[in-house]
Amino acid sequence: MEINLNLNGRAVSASVRPDTLLLDFLRDQGCYSVKRGCETSNCGACTVLLDGRPVLSCSVLAARADGRTVQTLEGLQREAEAFVTYIADQGAEQCGFCNPGFVVNTIALLRENPDPTDQEIRTFLAGNLCRCSGYEGQLRGIRAYLDSRKGGKA
């Protein structure tokens, strides 16, 4: 089947099998930030934005993206660069495997709620699993970024 979509700002047309996962399609398109983690929709490593909303690409068929807009971390670099250093400064990127999912979800959170509370951050990012950290580093990094935007302590 033929699908047409906007991927990170460019038009893409491709032929896919009906059972092709969006995750596999995106990796075939060179979007290697999209990680295969648990394959059970539980870890968040494969998170992408589909029409601006975070989805787990391991549980979405590529055919569902036909006619839609998909953004991966490759297409969100400018938006991400504003806060990823704050996360890194907290040592929250230890192995880096979960980072793309965290970053994509954080972008979605900040688009929806530009000034979230710590609890709102925790709730929004709850579906992202990290085997290296206790999640507090990510929270501290996001909080430091938000505080810096307000002119507070970074």
Coordinates of C-alpha atoms in Angstrom, one line a residue:
M1 CA 0.0 0.0 0.0
E2 CA 1.2 3.5 -0.8
I3 CA 1.3 6.1 2.0
N4 CA 2.1 9.8 1.8
L5 CA 3.0 11.9 4.9
N6 CA 4.9 14.9 6.1
L7 CA 8.0 13.6 7.9
N8 CA 10.0 16.2 9.8
G9 CA 8.9 18.9 7.3
R10 CA 9.4 16.9 4.1
A11 CA 6.9 15.1 2.0
V12 CA 7.4 11.3 1.9
S13 CA 5.7 8.8 -0.3
A14 CA 6.5 5.1 0.2
S15 CA 5.1 1.7 -0.3
V16 CA 4.6 -0.3 2.9
R17 CA 3.1 -3.6 3.9
P18 CA -0.2 -3.3 5.7
D19 CA 1.4 -4.7 8.9
T20 CA 4.4 -2.3 8.9
L21 CA 4.8 -0.5 12.2
L22 CA 5.4 3.2 12.2
L23 CA 8.5 2.5 14.2
D24 CA 10.0 0.4 11.4
F25 CA 8.9 2.8 8.7
L26 CA 10.6 5.7 10.5
R27 CA 13.8 3.8 11.0
D28 CA 13.8 2.8 7.3
Q29 CA 13.5 6.6 6.6
G30 CA 16.7 7.2 8.6
C31 CA 15.0 8.4 11.8
Y32 CA 17.3 6.5 14.2
S33 CA 16.3 8.5 17.2
V34 CA 13.1 6.3 17.3
K35 CA 14.2 3.4 19.4
R36 CA 12.9 -0.2 19.7
G37 CA 12.7 -0.7 23.4
C38 CA 10.1 -3.0 24.9
E39 CA 7.8 -3.7 21.9
T40 CA 4.9 -3.7 24.3
S41 CA 4.0 0.0 24.4
N42 CA 5.4 0.4 27.9
C43 CA 8.8 2.2 27.7
G44 CA 8.3 5.3 25.6
A45 CA 11.6 4.9 23.6
C46 CA 9.7 4.9 20.3
T47 CA 7.7 8.1 21.0
V48 CA 7.1 10.4 18.1
L49 CA 4.7 13.2 17.4
L50 CA 1.8 12.4 15.1
D51 CA 0.0 15.6 14.2
G52 CA 1.6 17.2 17.2
R53 CA 0.5 14.6 19.8
P54 CA 2.9 12.0 21.3
V55 CA 2.3 8.4 20.2
L56 CA 4.2 5.2 20.7
S57 CA 5.3 4.3 17.2
C58 CA 5.7 0.6 18.1
S59 CA 1.9 0.4 18.4
V60 CA 0.8 2.5 15.4
L61 CA 0.7 1.1 11.9
A62 CA 2.6 3.1 9.3
A63 CA -0.7 3.2 7.3
R64 CA -2.3 5.3 10.1
A65 CA 0.2 8.0 9.3
D66 CA -1.0 8.4 5.7
G67 CA -1.9 12.0 5.1
R68 CA -0.6 13.1 8.5
T69 CA 2.4 14.9 10.0
V70 CA 5.1 12.9 11.9
Q71 CA 7.9 14.5 13.8
T72 CA 10.8 12.6 15.3
L73 CA 13.7 14.0 17.3
E74 CA 15.5 14.5 14.0
G75 CA 12.9 17.1 13.1
L76 CA 12.7 18.7 16.5
Q77 CA 16.3 19.5 17.1
R78 CA 15.9 23.3 17.2
E79 CA 13.1 23.0 19.7
A80 CA 15.0 20.4 21.7
E81 CA 18.3 22.2 21.9
A82 CA 16.8 24.8 24.2
F83 CA 16.5 22.4 27.1
V84 CA 18.5 19.2 26.5
T85 CA 21.6 20.7 28.0
Y86 CA 19.7 21.2 31.2
I87 CA 18.9 17.5 31.3
A88 CA 22.5 16.6 30.5
D89 CA 23.7 18.9 33.3
Q90 CA 21.8 16.8 35.7
G91 CA 23.4 13.6 34.6
A92 CA 20.1 12.3 33.4
E93 CA 21.3 11.2 30.0
Q94 CA 23.5 8.4 31.3
C95 CA 23.2 5.8 28.5
G96 CA 21.1 8.0 26.3
F97 CA 18.7 5.2 25.1
C98 CA 15.6 6.7 26.6
N99 CA 16.5 10.4 25.9
P100 CA 14.8 10.7 22.5
G101 CA 11.4 9.6 24.0
F102 CA 11.8 11.9 27.0
V103 CA 12.8 14.8 24.8
V104 CA 9.9 14.3 22.4
N105 CA 7.4 14.0 25.2
T106 CA 8.9 17.0 27.0
I107 CA 8.4 19.1 23.8
A108 CA 4.8 17.9 23.6
L109 CA 4.3 18.8 27.3
L110 CA 5.7 22.2 26.9
R111 CA 3.7 22.9 23.8
E112 CA 0.5 22.0 25.7
N113 CA 1.5 23.5 29.1
P114 CA 4.4 26.0 29.0
D115 CA 4.6 26.2 32.8
P116 CA 3.9 22.8 34.3
T117 CA 4.2 22.0 38.0
D118 CA 6.6 19.2 39.0
Q119 CA 3.6 16.8 39.4
E120 CA 2.4 17.7 35.9
I121 CA 5.8 16.9 34.5
R122 CA 6.0 13.6 36.4
T123 CA 2.5 12.7 35.2
F124 CA 3.1 13.6 31.5
L125 CA 6.4 11.7 31.4
A126 CA 5.3 8.7 33.4
G127 CA 5.2 6.4 30.3
N128 CA 9.0 6.9 29.7
L129 CA 11.1 4.3 31.3
C130 CA 14.7 4.9 32.2
R131 CA 16.9 2.0 33.4
C132 CA 19.8 4.3 34.5
S133 CA 18.3 7.1 36.5
G134 CA 15.7 7.7 39.1
Y135 CA 13.9 10.2 36.9
E136 CA 14.7 13.0 39.3
G137 CA 17.6 14.2 37.0
Q138 CA 15.2 14.6 34.1
L139 CA 12.8 16.5 36.4
R140 CA 15.5 18.7 37.8
G141 CA 16.7 19.4 34.2
I142 CA 13.3 20.3 33.0
R143 CA 12.6 22.4 36.1
A144 CA 16.0 24.2 35.7
Y145 CA 15.1 25.0 32.0
L146 CA 11.7 26.3 33.0
D147 CA 13.2 28.4 35.8
S148 CA 15.8 29.8 33.4
R149 CA 13.1 30.9 31.0
K150 CA 11.5 32.9 33.9
G151 CA 14.9 34.4 34.6
G152 CA 15.3 32.3 37.8
K153 CA 18.1 30.2 39.0
A154 CA 19.4 27.7 36.4

